[in-house]
């Protein structure tokens, strides 16, 4: 069962990966700037807890837990992982980088694409981001072992923020 209708859920549905006994929970908070003030965090917890814990759950968490874990978003993701660990018999948690596809305006790529007319004039901060492709995500999902409890780092490739902008300008992203 694939839960959700965002960019990750759409890719999973289109891939035909849906398998009996596995819940792909792709219905969570995806905006790292989210503060949870509108109940988004509680809604995600409620949605998760509606599912039978005898099934293997696949949860898409965030690499933010490794480099910025003091934000409300990162604390929420850590809480979700903790709930999954307590409630579900088996699970796979993917801590993922920034996806390179879809329409979510909160991804770094779509944020820059939405600023396309002004990209040359933007002041780009120094730093790196991890970019994850659909192919990398699906390849990892195909290797899930439903008999285990695992947290997997699925980072993709590390790219300088300025190089992300350059790839967008060149039409590579």
PDB file of C-alpha atoms in Angstrom:
ATOM      1  CA  UNK A   1       0.000   0.000   0.000  1.00  0.00           C
ATOM      2  CA  UNK A   2       1.300   3.429  -0.920  1.00  0.00           C
ATOM      3  CA  UNK A   3       0.075   6.195   1.362  1.00  0.00           C
ATOM      4  CA  UNK A   4       0.258   9.748   0.050  1.00  0.00           C
ATOM      5  CA  UNK A   5      -0.094  11.729  -3.130  1.00  0.00           C
ATOM      6  CA  UNK A   6       3.053  13.861  -3.192  1.00  0.00           C
ATOM      7  CA  UNK A   7       6.126  13.567  -5.378  1.00  0.00           C
ATOM      8  CA  UNK A   8       7.549  10.433  -3.701  1.00  0.00           C
ATOM      9  CA  UNK A   9       4.171   8.665  -3.600  1.00  0.00           C
ATOM     10  CA  UNK A  10       3.590   9.380  -7.302  1.00  0.00           C
ATOM     11  CA  UNK A  11       6.936   7.855  -8.271  1.00  0.00           C
ATOM     12  CA  UNK A  12       6.245   4.784  -6.148  1.00  0.00           C
ATOM     13  CA  UNK A  13       2.781   4.347  -7.667  1.00  0.00           C
ATOM     14  CA  UNK A  14       4.063   4.771 -11.226  1.00  0.00           C
ATOM     15  CA  UNK A  15       6.858   2.253 -10.630  1.00  0.00           C
ATOM     16  CA  UNK A  16       4.500  -0.589  -9.754  1.00  0.00           C
ATOM     17  CA  UNK A  17       6.503  -1.286  -6.597  1.00  0.00           C
ATOM     18  CA  UNK A  18       3.380  -1.671  -4.451  1.00  0.00           C
ATOM     19  CA  UNK A  19       3.682  -4.993  -2.603  1.00  0.00           C
ATOM     20  CA  UNK A  20       1.415  -6.872  -0.211  1.00  0.00           C
ATOM     21  CA  UNK A  21       2.581  -6.598   3.373  1.00  0.00           C
ATOM     22  CA  UNK A  22       4.415  -3.291   2.909  1.00  0.00           C
ATOM     23  CA  UNK A  23       3.113   0.184   3.691  1.00  0.00           C
ATOM     24  CA  UNK A  24       5.058   2.901   1.874  1.00  0.00           C
ATOM     25  CA  UNK A  25       4.268   5.902   4.050  1.00  0.00           C
ATOM     26  CA  UNK A  26       4.920   8.818   1.699  1.00  0.00           C
ATOM     27  CA  UNK A  27       2.413  11.136   3.322  1.00  0.00           C
ATOM     28  CA  UNK A  28       4.534  13.123   5.686  1.00  0.00           C
ATOM     29  CA  UNK A  29       5.670  16.670   6.229  1.00  0.00           C
ATOM     30  CA  UNK A  30       8.177  17.496   3.494  1.00  0.00           C
ATOM     31  CA  UNK A  31       8.888  21.161   4.128  1.00  0.00           C
ATOM     32  CA  UNK A  32      11.993  21.524   6.293  1.00  0.00           C
ATOM     33  CA  UNK A  33      10.912  25.085   7.152  1.00  0.00           C
ATOM     34  CA  UNK A  34       7.685  23.777   8.699  1.00  0.00           C
ATOM     35  CA  UNK A  35       7.237  24.740  12.344  1.00  0.00           C
ATOM     36  CA  UNK A  36       4.227  22.493  12.998  1.00  0.00           C
ATOM     37  CA  UNK A  37       2.083  25.395  14.139  1.00  0.00           C
ATOM     38  CA  UNK A  38      -0.787  24.394  11.827  1.00  0.00           C
ATOM     39  CA  UNK A  39      -0.976  20.848  13.111  1.00  0.00           C
ATOM     40  CA  UNK A  40       1.006  19.287  10.230  1.00  0.00           C
ATOM     41  CA  UNK A  41       3.192  17.262  12.602  1.00  0.00           C
ATOM     42  CA  UNK A  42       0.238  15.899  14.580  1.00  0.00           C
ATOM     43  CA  UNK A  43      -1.636  15.032  11.367  1.00  0.00           C
ATOM     44  CA  UNK A  44       1.336  12.985  10.168  1.00  0.00           C
ATOM     45  CA  UNK A  45       1.492  11.091  13.468  1.00  0.00           C
ATOM     46  CA  UNK A  46      -2.268  10.415  13.348  1.00  0.00           C
ATOM     47  CA  UNK A  47      -2.053   9.144   9.766  1.00  0.00           C
ATOM     48  CA  UNK A  48       0.822   6.854  10.660  1.00  0.00           C
ATOM     49  CA  UNK A  49      -0.891   5.356  13.691  1.00  0.00           C
ATOM     50  CA  UNK A  50      -3.954   4.393  11.629  1.00  0.00           C
ATOM     51  CA  UNK A  51      -1.930   1.624   9.980  1.00  0.00           C
ATOM     52  CA  UNK A  52      -1.673  -1.932  11.232  1.00  0.00           C
ATOM     53  CA  UNK A  53       1.687  -2.415  12.988  1.00  0.00           C
ATOM     54  CA  UNK A  54       1.959  -6.001  11.765  1.00  0.00           C
ATOM     55  CA  UNK A  55       2.833  -4.671   8.299  1.00  0.00           C
ATOM     56  CA  UNK A  56       6.303  -3.566   7.303  1.00  0.00           C
ATOM     57  CA  UNK A  57       6.383   0.233   7.199  1.00  0.00           C
ATOM     58  CA  UNK A  58       8.643   2.218   4.873  1.00  0.00           C
ATOM     59  CA  UNK A  59       9.097   5.788   6.067  1.00  0.00           C
ATOM     60  CA  UNK A  60      10.842   8.627   4.264  1.00  0.00           C
ATOM     61  CA  UNK A  61      12.701  10.708   6.806  1.00  0.00           C
ATOM     62  CA  UNK A  62      15.369  13.350   6.277  1.00  0.00           C
ATOM     63  CA  UNK A  63      19.121  13.797   6.296  1.00  0.00           C
ATOM     64  CA  UNK A  64      18.403  16.947   8.326  1.00  0.00           C
ATOM     65  CA  UNK A  65      18.698  14.718  11.393  1.00  0.00           C
ATOM     66  CA  UNK A  66      22.439  14.571  10.751  1.00  0.00           C
ATOM     67  CA  UNK A  67      23.251  18.231  10.231  1.00  0.00           C
ATOM     68  CA  UNK A  68      20.470  20.410  11.642  1.00  0.00           C
ATOM     69  CA  UNK A  69      18.618  18.390  14.235  1.00  0.00           C
ATOM     70  CA  UNK A  70      17.526  21.308  16.434  1.00  0.00           C
ATOM     71  CA  UNK A  71      14.804  22.586  14.079  1.00  0.00           C
ATOM     72  CA  UNK A  72      11.135  21.733  14.735  1.00  0.00           C
ATOM     73  CA  UNK A  73      11.130  19.764  11.452  1.00  0.00           C
ATOM     74  CA  UNK A  74      14.143  17.637  12.408  1.00  0.00           C
ATOM     75  CA  UNK A  75      12.755  17.049  15.909  1.00  0.00           C
ATOM     76  CA  UNK A  76       9.494  15.915  14.333  1.00  0.00           C
ATOM     77  CA  UNK A  77      11.276  13.510  11.974  1.00  0.00           C
ATOM     78  CA  UNK A  78      13.214  12.070  14.923  1.00  0.00           C
ATOM     79  CA  UNK A  79       9.922  11.666  16.813  1.00  0.00           C
ATOM     80  CA  UNK A  80       8.344   9.884  13.820  1.00  0.00           C
ATOM     81  CA  UNK A  81      11.282   7.489  13.663  1.00  0.00           C
ATOM     82  CA  UNK A  82      10.939   6.813  17.391  1.00  0.00           C
ATOM     83  CA  UNK A  83       7.205   6.094  17.044  1.00  0.00           C
ATOM     84  CA  UNK A  84       7.866   3.716  14.162  1.00  0.00           C
ATOM     85  CA  UNK A  85      10.532   1.948  16.220  1.00  0.00           C
ATOM     86  CA  UNK A  86       8.117   1.489  19.132  1.00  0.00           C
ATOM     87  CA  UNK A  87       4.953   0.607  17.211  1.00  0.00           C
ATOM     88  CA  UNK A  88       5.890  -1.370  14.098  1.00  0.00           C
ATOM     89  CA  UNK A  89       7.250  -4.891  14.222  1.00  0.00           C
ATOM     90  CA  UNK A  90       9.474  -4.308  11.180  1.00  0.00           C
ATOM     91  CA  UNK A  91      10.372  -1.191   9.256  1.00  0.00           C
ATOM     92  CA  UNK A  92      12.681   0.535   6.826  1.00  0.00           C
ATOM     93  CA  UNK A  93      13.390   4.190   7.440  1.00  0.00           C
ATOM     94  CA  UNK A  94      15.089   6.015   4.581  1.00  0.00           C
ATOM     95  CA  UNK A  95      16.830   9.228   5.565  1.00  0.00           C
ATOM     96  CA  UNK A  96      16.860  10.916   2.204  1.00  0.00           C
ATOM     97  CA  UNK A  97      18.434  13.930   0.556  1.00  0.00           C
ATOM     98  CA  UNK A  98      16.614  16.449  -1.630  1.00  0.00           C
ATOM     99  CA  UNK A  99      14.636  14.829  -4.425  1.00  0.00           C
ATOM    100  CA  UNK A 100      15.384  15.935  -7.982  1.00  0.00           C
ATOM    101  CA  UNK A 101      11.867  15.575  -9.378  1.00  0.00           C
ATOM    102  CA  UNK A 102       8.320  16.681  -8.783  1.00  0.00           C
ATOM    103  CA  UNK A 103       6.343  19.828  -8.135  1.00  0.00           C
ATOM    104  CA  UNK A 104       6.807  20.418  -4.416  1.00  0.00           C
ATOM    105  CA  UNK A 105       7.718  24.126  -4.180  1.00  0.00           C
ATOM    106  CA  UNK A 106       9.627  23.458  -0.946  1.00  0.00           C
ATOM    107  CA  UNK A 107      12.460  21.453  -2.520  1.00  0.00           C
ATOM    108  CA  UNK A 108      15.664  23.376  -3.147  1.00  0.00           C
ATOM    109  CA  UNK A 109      15.517  22.641  -6.881  1.00  0.00           C
ATOM    110  CA  UNK A 110      11.941  23.847  -7.292  1.00  0.00           C
ATOM    111  CA  UNK A 111      12.656  26.858  -5.105  1.00  0.00           C
ATOM    112  CA  UNK A 112      15.403  27.902  -7.514  1.00  0.00           C
ATOM    113  CA  UNK A 113      13.337  27.005 -10.589  1.00  0.00           C
ATOM    114  CA  UNK A 114      10.592  29.285  -9.297  1.00  0.00           C
ATOM    115  CA  UNK A 115      13.202  32.056  -9.154  1.00  0.00           C
ATOM    116  CA  UNK A 116      14.442  31.302 -12.697  1.00  0.00           C
ATOM    117  CA  UNK A 117      14.043  34.858 -13.984  1.00  0.00           C
ATOM    118  CA  UNK A 118      16.236  36.121 -11.137  1.00  0.00           C
ATOM    119  CA  UNK A 119      18.705  33.232 -10.776  1.00  0.00           C
ATOM    120  CA  UNK A 120      21.636  35.221 -12.121  1.00  0.00           C
ATOM    121  CA  UNK A 121      20.988  37.933  -9.517  1.00  0.00           C
ATOM    122  CA  UNK A 122      20.417  35.709  -6.475  1.00  0.00           C
ATOM    123  CA  UNK A 123      22.983  35.673  -3.732  1.00  0.00           C
ATOM    124  CA  UNK A 124      23.690  31.963  -3.314  1.00  0.00           C
ATOM    125  CA  UNK A 125      24.850  30.797   0.093  1.00  0.00           C
ATOM    126  CA  UNK A 126      27.835  28.525   0.310  1.00  0.00           C
ATOM    127  CA  UNK A 127      27.133  24.969   1.243  1.00  0.00           C
ATOM    128  CA  UNK A 128      26.201  21.598  -0.101  1.00  0.00           C
ATOM    129  CA  UNK A 129      23.020  19.630  -0.534  1.00  0.00           C
ATOM    130  CA  UNK A 130      22.425  15.986  -1.302  1.00  0.00           C
ATOM    131  CA  UNK A 131      20.367  15.290  -4.423  1.00  0.00           C
ATOM    132  CA  UNK A 132      18.505  12.009  -4.793  1.00  0.00           C
ATOM    133  CA  UNK A 133      17.119  10.757  -8.113  1.00  0.00           C
ATOM    134  CA  UNK A 134      13.988   8.713  -8.685  1.00  0.00           C
ATOM    135  CA  UNK A 135      16.151   5.829  -9.878  1.00  0.00           C
ATOM    136  CA  UNK A 136      18.182   5.821  -6.655  1.00  0.00           C
ATOM    137  CA  UNK A 137      15.049   5.876  -4.514  1.00  0.00           C
ATOM    138  CA  UNK A 138      13.368   3.058  -6.428  1.00  0.00           C
ATOM    139  CA  UNK A 139      16.522   0.921  -6.467  1.00  0.00           C
ATOM    140  CA  UNK A 140      16.710   1.181  -2.673  1.00  0.00           C
ATOM    141  CA  UNK A 141      13.003   0.380  -2.288  1.00  0.00           C
ATOM    142  CA  UNK A 142      13.433  -2.780  -4.365  1.00  0.00           C
ATOM    143  CA  UNK A 143      16.019  -4.042  -1.859  1.00  0.00           C
ATOM    144  CA  UNK A 144      13.824  -3.721   1.237  1.00  0.00           C
ATOM    145  CA  UNK A 145      13.981  -6.709   3.569  1.00  0.00           C
ATOM    146  CA  UNK A 146      10.595  -6.923   5.270  1.00  0.00           C
ATOM    147  CA  UNK A 147      12.002  -9.087   8.067  1.00  0.00           C
ATOM    148  CA  UNK A 148      14.261  -6.391   9.480  1.00  0.00           C
ATOM    149  CA  UNK A 149      14.222  -3.074  11.296  1.00  0.00           C
ATOM    150  CA  UNK A 150      16.588  -0.742   9.465  1.00  0.00           C
ATOM    151  CA  UNK A 151      17.423   2.911   9.115  1.00  0.00           C
ATOM    152  CA  UNK A 152      19.216   3.580   5.840  1.00  0.00           C
ATOM    153  CA  UNK A 153      21.011   6.720   4.727  1.00  0.00           C
ATOM    154  CA  UNK A 154      19.958   7.381   1.140  1.00  0.00           C
ATOM    155  CA  UNK A 155      21.760  10.602   0.374  1.00  0.00           C
ATOM    156  CA  UNK A 156      22.297  10.656  -3.375  1.00  0.00           C
ATOM    157  CA  UNK A 157      25.116  12.874  -4.632  1.00  0.00           C
ATOM    158  CA  UNK A 158      26.573  15.816  -2.754  1.00  0.00           C
ATOM    159  CA  UNK A 159      26.426  19.034  -4.789  1.00  0.00           C
ATOM    160  CA  UNK A 160      27.464  22.609  -4.030  1.00  0.00           C
ATOM    161  CA  UNK A 161      24.446  24.913  -3.908  1.00  0.00           C
ATOM    162  CA  UNK A 162      26.025  27.118  -6.586  1.00  0.00           C
ATOM    163  CA  UNK A 163      26.376  24.037  -8.822  1.00  0.00           C
ATOM    164  CA  UNK A 164      22.695  23.212  -8.319  1.00  0.00           C
ATOM    165  CA  UNK A 165      21.819  26.661  -9.628  1.00  0.00           C
ATOM    166  CA  UNK A 166      24.200  26.193 -12.560  1.00  0.00           C
ATOM    167  CA  UNK A 167      22.633  22.797 -13.425  1.00  0.00           C
ATOM    168  CA  UNK A 168      19.172  24.402 -13.377  1.00  0.00           C
ATOM    169  CA  UNK A 169      20.340  27.189 -15.691  1.00  0.00           C
ATOM    170  CA  UNK A 170      21.830  24.583 -18.038  1.00  0.00           C
ATOM    171  CA  UNK A 171      18.593  22.566 -17.997  1.00  0.00           C
ATOM    172  CA  UNK A 172      20.176  19.514 -16.341  1.00  0.00           C
ATOM    173  CA  UNK A 173      17.801  19.663 -13.377  1.00  0.00           C
TER     174      UNK A 173
END
